[in-house]
Amino acid sequence: MASAKTDQTEALFSLESYHVSEELGFILPDPLQELPPYYQPWMDIALKIPELAQSHELRSRINKMPLLSSKFLQKHKELRLAHLALTMMTMGYVWEEGEKDTVEILPRSLAVPYWEVSQRLGLPPIITHADAVLANWKRKDPDGNLELLVSLPGGESARGFFLVTLLVELAGVPAVKNIPTVINGVRCGDTEAVARGLEIISRSIEDMTDALKLMQVHVDPSVFYGIMRIYLSGWKDNPCMPNGLVYEGVQAAPMRYSGGSAAQSSLLHCFDELLGVKHDPKSASFLIYMRDYMPPLHKKLINDISLQPSLRSFVQQQDCKDLNNVFDLCVKKLLALRSYHINVVSRFITVPAARARQLRDQNHNSDGEMISRAPTALEERGTGGSNKRYIAVRGKQRNKTSQLNCHHRGTASHANQIKPPEKSTLMTFRTISLIFKRIAFGRMKARGLF
């Protein structure tokens, strides 16, 4: 009997082998703030990217940078900080002069170590959610308030964009932690465990939506659209760089990579696989492609969740109203999160794009308007140059998700009724306080986060 019990314990689904933190989920715990002294030339430039880009000196500084070997980077956190620094330098180098003066070749001193570090981490040599958000934070004081390690042009809006996105990840931690509870409950036929896990996941997804609402307070849409967005853009399916980018010293042919995108967050992918969300073929293909921009173990977790016994089928087979209701609630909260994200896309991309077109059509002298600086080739594309189709995916998912469960009752009809809260409410940081209380993230004080 003891042996059988041991075998059963070993078979339990766990997050231990996926680089998922019990306290921080997919976020890298306590990222390094410094590299070994040998790599100081990288950090000297990376920490000054906004200033150097504004003065149009970034490319010249990188062109003078020595070629350093990556072999002295031994630990995972060293590799992550190196990748972050090289990533931000690359984005700054390519887009310093906007769409009018892009480059075709990334210099050897940047391209070679960037490629080597990328290969060791299993990440692409371009900005990803794993870099700019998951590994790009530090506590700025003993109370645990947050600051970025490395930033891009955009001032306080850039800072707010990355930190709010980090808060969305933090809000999702309880959900990630309870995925094994749900999976193991399904395996064992424990309806109470499944219902308990789904209830926590539902609350966590709601907290993610609340955290996302902070974007409207801490990010200026004109700054995001006019300055920041191009620095998140890639060189795949991008009219500004139709041929891609040559990584000098790596290979002669240009390479094409997509830029940073919310679709690279592992959270929603995990929820989709757990709840059995199905997308149309084109949308599904894009989302699966985005998994190549995640840390390999996070991608593996998503795949392994997809291989588990069907939660949806389990719920449908149970004669348990409470279980059906909590499953439906999870679907409803996920639908609400995606619906609110559509609002964010509209506010930060669609509306500014329309304003930019209006200014051009009127031959308006718009030098004073921030959105006039935005590249025309990227109008109505998502962060990282995501095409219109992905923005549309969000809309399609609302209806698709509402049809997941035969027990589902009326959630779709309320999806578009989500409205951004008043600014005065958001500025109290009450939402952040609730998030931190739930995940027990040290003694972090919400008021000083930004």
GROMACS .gro file of N, CA and C in nm, residues 190-289:
model
  300
  190ASP      N    1  -1.227   1.455  -0.752
  190ASP     CA    2  -1.258   1.534  -0.633
  190ASP      C    3  -1.325   1.665  -0.675
  191THR      N    4  -1.457   1.665  -0.679
  191THR     CA    5  -1.530   1.783  -0.726
  191THR      C    6  -1.510   1.904  -0.635
  192GLU      N    7  -1.495   1.880  -0.505
  192GLU     CA    8  -1.475   1.992  -0.412
  192GLU      C    9  -1.342   2.061  -0.438
  193ALA      N   10  -1.237   1.983  -0.462
  193ALA     CA   11  -1.106   2.042  -0.491
  193ALA      C   12  -1.110   2.121  -0.621
  194VAL      N   13  -1.176   2.066  -0.722
  194VAL     CA   14  -1.187   2.135  -0.851
  194VAL      C   15  -1.262   2.266  -0.834
  195ALA      N   16  -1.374   2.262  -0.763
  195ALA     CA   17  -1.453   2.383  -0.743
  195ALA      C   18  -1.375   2.487  -0.663
  196ARG      N   19  -1.301   2.442  -0.562
  196ARG     CA   20  -1.222   2.533  -0.480
  196ARG      C   21  -1.113   2.600  -0.564
  197GLY      N   22  -1.045   2.522  -0.646
  197GLY     CA   23  -0.941   2.578  -0.732
  197GLY      C   24  -0.997   2.675  -0.834
  198LEU      N   25  -1.109   2.641  -0.895
  198LEU     CA   26  -1.171   2.728  -0.995
  198LEU      C   27  -1.219   2.859  -0.934
  199GLU      N   28  -1.265   2.853  -0.812
  199GLU     CA   29  -1.309   2.977  -0.745
  199GLU      C   30  -1.192   3.073  -0.727
  200ILE      N   31  -1.078   3.020  -0.686
  200ILE     CA   32  -0.959   3.105  -0.670
  200ILE      C   33  -0.913   3.157  -0.804
  201ILE      N   34  -0.915   3.073  -0.906
  201ILE     CA   35  -0.875   3.116  -1.040
  201ILE      C   36  -0.966   3.227  -1.090
  202SER      N   37  -1.095   3.215  -1.064
  202SER     CA   38  -1.191   3.317  -1.106
  202SER      C   39  -1.160   3.452  -1.042
  203ARG      N   40  -1.135   3.452  -0.911
  203ARG     CA   41  -1.103   3.578  -0.842
  203ARG      C   42  -0.973   3.636  -0.894
  204SER      N   43  -0.878   3.550  -0.922
  204SER     CA   44  -0.748   3.596  -0.971
  204SER      C   45  -0.760   3.661  -1.108
  205ILE      N   46  -0.840   3.603  -1.196
  205ILE     CA   47  -0.860   3.662  -1.329
  205ILE      C   48  -0.929   3.798  -1.316
  206GLU      N   49  -1.022   3.808  -1.223
  206GLU     CA   50  -1.087   3.938  -1.199
  206GLU      C   51  -0.985   4.041  -1.152
  207ASP      N   52  -0.893   3.999  -1.066
  207ASP     CA   53  -0.787   4.090  -1.021
  207ASP      C   54  -0.698   4.132  -1.137
  208MET      N   55  -0.675   4.043  -1.232
  208MET     CA   56  -0.596   4.079  -1.350
  208MET      C   57  -0.664   4.191  -1.428
  209THR      N   58  -0.795   4.182  -1.442
  209THR     CA   59  -0.869   4.288  -1.511
  209THR      C   60  -0.857   4.419  -1.436
  210ASP      N   61  -0.870   4.414  -1.303
  210ASP     CA   62  -0.857   4.535  -1.223
  210ASP      C   63  -0.717   4.596  -1.237
  211ALA      N   64  -0.616   4.511  -1.239
  211ALA     CA   65  -0.479   4.561  -1.256
  211ALA      C   66  -0.461   4.625  -1.393
  212LEU      N   67  -0.519   4.565  -1.495
  212LEU     CA   68  -0.507   4.619  -1.631
  212LEU      C   69  -0.569   4.758  -1.642
  213LYS      N   70  -0.670   4.785  -1.561
  213LYS     CA   71  -0.734   4.917  -1.563
  213LYS      C   72  -0.638   5.029  -1.524
  214LEU      N   73  -0.533   4.994  -1.452
  214LEU     CA   74  -0.433   5.095  -1.413
  214LEU      C   75  -0.358   5.150  -1.533
  215MET      N   76  -0.362   5.079  -1.645
  215MET     CA   77  -0.295   5.126  -1.766
  215MET      C   78  -0.347   5.264  -1.806
  216GLN      N   79  -0.476   5.287  -1.784
  216GLN     CA   80  -0.536   5.413  -1.827
  216GLN      C   81  -0.494   5.530  -1.739
  217VAL      N   82  -0.439   5.501  -1.623
  217VAL     CA   83  -0.392   5.606  -1.534
  217VAL      C   84  -0.244   5.636  -1.557
  218HIS      N   85  -0.165   5.532  -1.580
  218HIS     CA   86  -0.020   5.548  -1.579
  218HIS      C   87   0.044   5.551  -1.717
  219VAL      N   88  -0.036   5.541  -1.823
  219VAL     CA   89   0.019   5.548  -1.958
  219VAL      C   90  -0.062   5.648  -2.040
  220ASP      N   91   0.007   5.745  -2.098
  220ASP     CA   92  -0.055   5.844  -2.185
  220ASP      C   93  -0.070   5.783  -2.324
  221PRO      N   94  -0.192   5.773  -2.378
  221PRO     CA   95  -0.210   5.712  -2.510
  221PRO      C   96  -0.128   5.779  -2.620
  222SER      N   97  -0.114   5.910  -2.613
  222SER     CA   98  -0.036   5.981  -2.715
  222SER      C   99   0.111   5.943  -2.709
  223VAL      N  100   0.163   5.929  -2.588
  223VAL     CA  101   0.303   5.889  -2.572
  223VAL      C  102   0.322   5.745  -2.617
  224PHE      N  103   0.229   5.659  -2.578
  224PHE     CA  104   0.240   5.519  -2.619
  224PHE      C  105   0.237   5.507  -2.771
  225TYR      N  106   0.140   5.572  -2.834
  225TYR     CA  107   0.124   5.559  -2.978
  225TYR      C  108   0.234   5.633  -3.054
  226GLY      N  109   0.270   5.751  -3.005
  226GLY     CA  110   0.363   5.835  -3.079
  226GLY      C  111   0.509   5.803  -3.056
  227ILE      N  112   0.544   5.747  -2.940
  227ILE     CA  113   0.686   5.724  -2.907
  227ILE      C  114   0.716   5.578  -2.878
  228MET      N  115   0.641   5.519  -2.786
  228MET     CA  116   0.678   5.387  -2.735
  228MET      C  117   0.658   5.273  -2.833
  229ARG      N  118   0.548   5.278  -2.907
  229ARG     CA  119   0.502   5.161  -2.980
  229ARG      C  120   0.605   5.108  -3.078
  230ILE      N  121   0.675   5.199  -3.145
  230ILE     CA  122   0.770   5.153  -3.245
  230ILE      C  123   0.885   5.075  -3.181
  231TYR      N  124   0.921   5.109  -3.057
  231TYR     CA  125   1.030   5.038  -2.989
  231TYR      C  126   0.990   4.897  -2.946
  232LEU      N  127   0.862   4.866  -2.953
  232LEU     CA  128   0.815   4.730  -2.925
  232LEU      C  129   0.798   4.649  -3.052
  233SER      N  130   0.823   4.713  -3.166
  233SER     CA  131   0.794   4.650  -3.295
  233SER      C  132   0.907   4.559  -3.341
  234GLY      N  133   0.869   4.455  -3.412
  234GLY     CA  134   0.966   4.360  -3.465
  234GLY      C  135   0.995   4.381  -3.612
  235TRP      N  136   1.061   4.284  -3.672
  235TRP     CA  137   1.096   4.290  -3.814
  235TRP      C  138   1.046   4.166  -3.887
  236LYS      N  139   0.922   4.132  -3.858
  236LYS     CA  140   0.850   4.028  -3.931
  236LYS      C  141   0.713   4.085  -3.968
  237ASP      N  142   0.678   4.077  -4.096
  237ASP     CA  143   0.552   4.135  -4.144
  237ASP      C  144   0.541   4.282  -4.105
  238ASN      N  145   0.653   4.351  -4.111
  238ASN     CA  146   0.657   4.492  -4.076
  238ASN      C  147   0.696   4.573  -4.200
  239PRO      N  148   0.607   4.657  -4.252
  239PRO     CA  149   0.639   4.736  -4.372
  239PRO      C  150   0.760   4.825  -4.355
  240CYS      N  151   0.793   4.861  -4.232
  240CYS     CA  152   0.911   4.945  -4.209
  240CYS      C  153   1.041   4.869  -4.235
  241MET      N  154   1.038   4.737  -4.218
  241MET     CA  155   1.157   4.653  -4.237
  241MET      C  156   1.117   4.526  -4.313
  242PRO      N  157   1.080   4.540  -4.439
  242PRO     CA  158   1.026   4.425  -4.514
  242PRO      C  159   1.124   4.311  -4.531
  243ASN      N  160   1.253   4.340  -4.525
  243ASN     CA  161   1.354   4.236  -4.546
  243ASN      C  162   1.403   4.172  -4.417
  244GLY      N  163   1.358   4.222  -4.303
  244GLY     CA  164   1.407   4.170  -4.177
  244GLY      C  165   1.536   4.237  -4.135
  245LEU      N  166   1.614   4.171  -4.051
  245LEU     CA  167   1.736   4.228  -3.994
  245LEU      C  168   1.849   4.126  -4.002
  246VAL      N  169   1.965   4.171  -4.048
  246VAL     CA  170   2.084   4.086  -4.050
  246VAL      C  171   2.154   4.097  -3.915
  247TYR      N  172   2.176   3.983  -3.852
  247TYR     CA  173   2.253   3.979  -3.728
  247TYR      C  174   2.398   3.950  -3.767
  248GLU      N  175   2.477   4.056  -3.775
  248GLU     CA  176   2.614   4.045  -3.826
  248GLU      C  177   2.696   3.947  -3.742
  249GLY      N  178   2.767   3.858  -3.810
  249GLY     CA  179   2.848   3.760  -3.741
  249GLY      C  180   2.773   3.635  -3.703
  250VAL      N  181   2.642   3.633  -3.726
  250VAL     CA  182   2.559   3.516  -3.696
  250VAL      C  183   2.524   3.443  -3.824
  251GLN      N  184   2.463   3.514  -3.919
  251GLN     CA  185   2.440   3.460  -4.052
  251GLN      C  186   2.419   3.575  -4.149
  252ALA      N  187   2.448   3.551  -4.275
  252ALA     CA  188   2.443   3.658  -4.375
  252ALA      C  189   2.300   3.695  -4.413
  253ALA      N  190   2.210   3.598  -4.410
  253ALA     CA  191   2.072   3.624  -4.449
  253ALA      C  192   1.997   3.695  -4.337
  254PRO      N  193   1.908   3.787  -4.371
  254PRO     CA  194   1.830   3.855  -4.267
  254PRO      C  195   1.734   3.760  -4.196
  255MET      N  196   1.704   3.791  -4.071
  255MET     CA  197   1.610   3.713  -3.991
  255MET      C  198   1.488   3.799  -3.962
  256ARG      N  199   1.376   3.734  -3.939
  256ARG     CA  200   1.250   3.804  -3.914
  256ARG      C  201   1.189   3.754  -3.783
  257TYR      N  202   1.164   3.848  -3.694
  257TYR     CA  203   1.102   3.815  -3.565
  257TYR      C  204   0.992   3.915  -3.534
  258SER      N  205   0.887   3.867  -3.470
  258SER     CA  206   0.781   3.955  -3.423
  258SER      C  207   0.825   4.025  -3.295
  259GLY      N  208   0.766   4.140  -3.268
  259GLY     CA  209   0.803   4.217  -3.150
  259GLY      C  210   0.729   4.172  -3.025
  260GLY      N  211   0.742   4.251  -2.918
  260GLY     CA  212   0.679   4.218  -2.792
  260GLY      C  213   0.528   4.227  -2.802
  261SER      N  214   0.459   4.140  -2.732
  261SER     CA  215   0.313   4.135  -2.740
  261SER      C  216   0.256   4.073  -2.614
  262ALA      N  217   0.136   4.117  -2.577
  262ALA     CA  218   0.065   4.056  -2.464
  262ALA      C  219   0.034   3.910  -2.492
  263ALA      N  220   0.031   3.872  -2.618
  263ALA     CA  221   0.005   3.732  -2.654
  263ALA      C  222   0.118   3.640  -2.612
  264GLN      N  223   0.232   3.698  -2.571
  264GLN     CA  224   0.345   3.618  -2.526
  264GLN      C  225   0.338   3.588  -2.376
  265SER      N  226   0.239   3.641  -2.307
  265SER     CA  227   0.220   3.608  -2.166
  265SER      C  228   0.164   3.467  -2.155
  266SER      N  229   0.222   3.386  -2.069
  266SER     CA  230   0.179   3.247  -2.056
  266SER      C  231   0.047   3.233  -1.982
  267LEU      N  232   0.004   3.337  -1.913
  267LEU     CA  233  -0.115   3.326  -1.829
  267LEU      C  234  -0.239   3.285  -1.907
  268LEU      N  235  -0.275   3.363  -2.009
  268LEU     CA  236  -0.398   3.334  -2.082
  268LEU      C  237  -0.388   3.202  -2.157
  269HIS      N  238  -0.269   3.167  -2.202
  269HIS     CA  239  -0.251   3.038  -2.269
  269HIS      C  240  -0.283   2.923  -2.172
  270CYS      N  241  -0.237   2.937  -2.048
  270CYS     CA  242  -0.267   2.835  -1.947
  270CYS      C  243  -0.417   2.826  -1.920
  271PHE      N  244  -0.482   2.941  -1.909
  271PHE     CA  245  -0.626   2.941  -1.884
  271PHE      C  246  -0.701   2.879  -2.001
  272ASP      N  247  -0.660   2.913  -2.122
  272ASP     CA  248  -0.726   2.857  -2.240
  272ASP      C  249  -0.719   2.705  -2.241
  273GLU      N  250  -0.599   2.652  -2.212
  273GLU     CA  251  -0.583   2.507  -2.215
  273GLU      C  252  -0.659   2.441  -2.101
  274LEU      N  253  -0.658   2.503  -1.985
  274LEU     CA  254  -0.728   2.446  -1.870
  274LEU      C  255  -0.879   2.443  -1.892
  275LEU      N  256  -0.934   2.553  -1.942
  275LEU     CA  257  -1.079   2.566  -1.957
  275LEU      C  258  -1.130   2.511  -2.090
  276GLY      N  259  -1.038   2.475  -2.178
  276GLY     CA  260  -1.079   2.418  -2.306
  276GLY      C  261  -1.124   2.521  -2.408
  277VAL      N  262  -1.067   2.642  -2.402
  277VAL     CA  263  -1.102   2.746  -2.499
  277VAL      C  264  -1.049   2.707  -2.636
  278LYS      N  265  -1.133   2.715  -2.737
  278LYS     CA  266  -1.094   2.684  -2.874
  278LYS      C  267  -1.102   2.810  -2.959
  279HIS      N  268  -1.001   2.830  -3.044
  279HIS     CA  269  -0.998   2.945  -3.133
  279HIS      C  270  -1.012   2.898  -3.278
  280ASP      N  271  -1.051   2.991  -3.365
  280ASP     CA  272  -1.055   2.957  -3.506
  280ASP      C  273  -0.913   2.926  -3.554
  281PRO      N  274  -0.896   2.852  -3.662
  281PRO     CA  275  -0.763   2.803  -3.702
  281PRO      C  276  -0.658   2.913  -3.717
  282LYS      N  277  -0.692   3.026  -3.780
  282LYS     CA  278  -0.593   3.132  -3.800
  282LYS      C  279  -0.550   3.193  -3.668
  283SER      N  280  -0.646   3.218  -3.581
  283SER     CA  281  -0.613   3.275  -3.450
  283SER      C  282  -0.531   3.178  -3.368
  284ALA      N  283  -0.570   3.051  -3.371
  284ALA     CA  284  -0.497   2.949  -3.295
  284ALA      C  285  -0.354   2.938  -3.344
  285SER      N  286  -0.335   2.946  -3.475
  285SER     CA  287  -0.200   2.937  -3.532
  285SER      C  288  -0.113   3.052  -3.483
  286PHE      N  289  -0.169   3.173  -3.480
  286PHE     CA  290  -0.093   3.288  -3.433
  286PHE      C  291  -0.056   3.274  -3.286
  287LEU      N  292  -0.151   3.231  -3.204
  287LEU     CA  293  -0.125   3.218  -3.061
  287LEU      C  294  -0.022   3.109  -3.033
  288ILE      N  295  -0.029   3.000  -3.106
  288ILE     CA  296   0.071   2.894  -3.089
  288ILE      C  297   0.209   2.944  -3.130
  289TYR      N  298   0.214   3.022  -3.237
  289TYR     CA  299   0.341   3.083  -3.279
  289TYR      C  300   0.398   3.172  -3.169
   0.00000   0.00000   0.00000
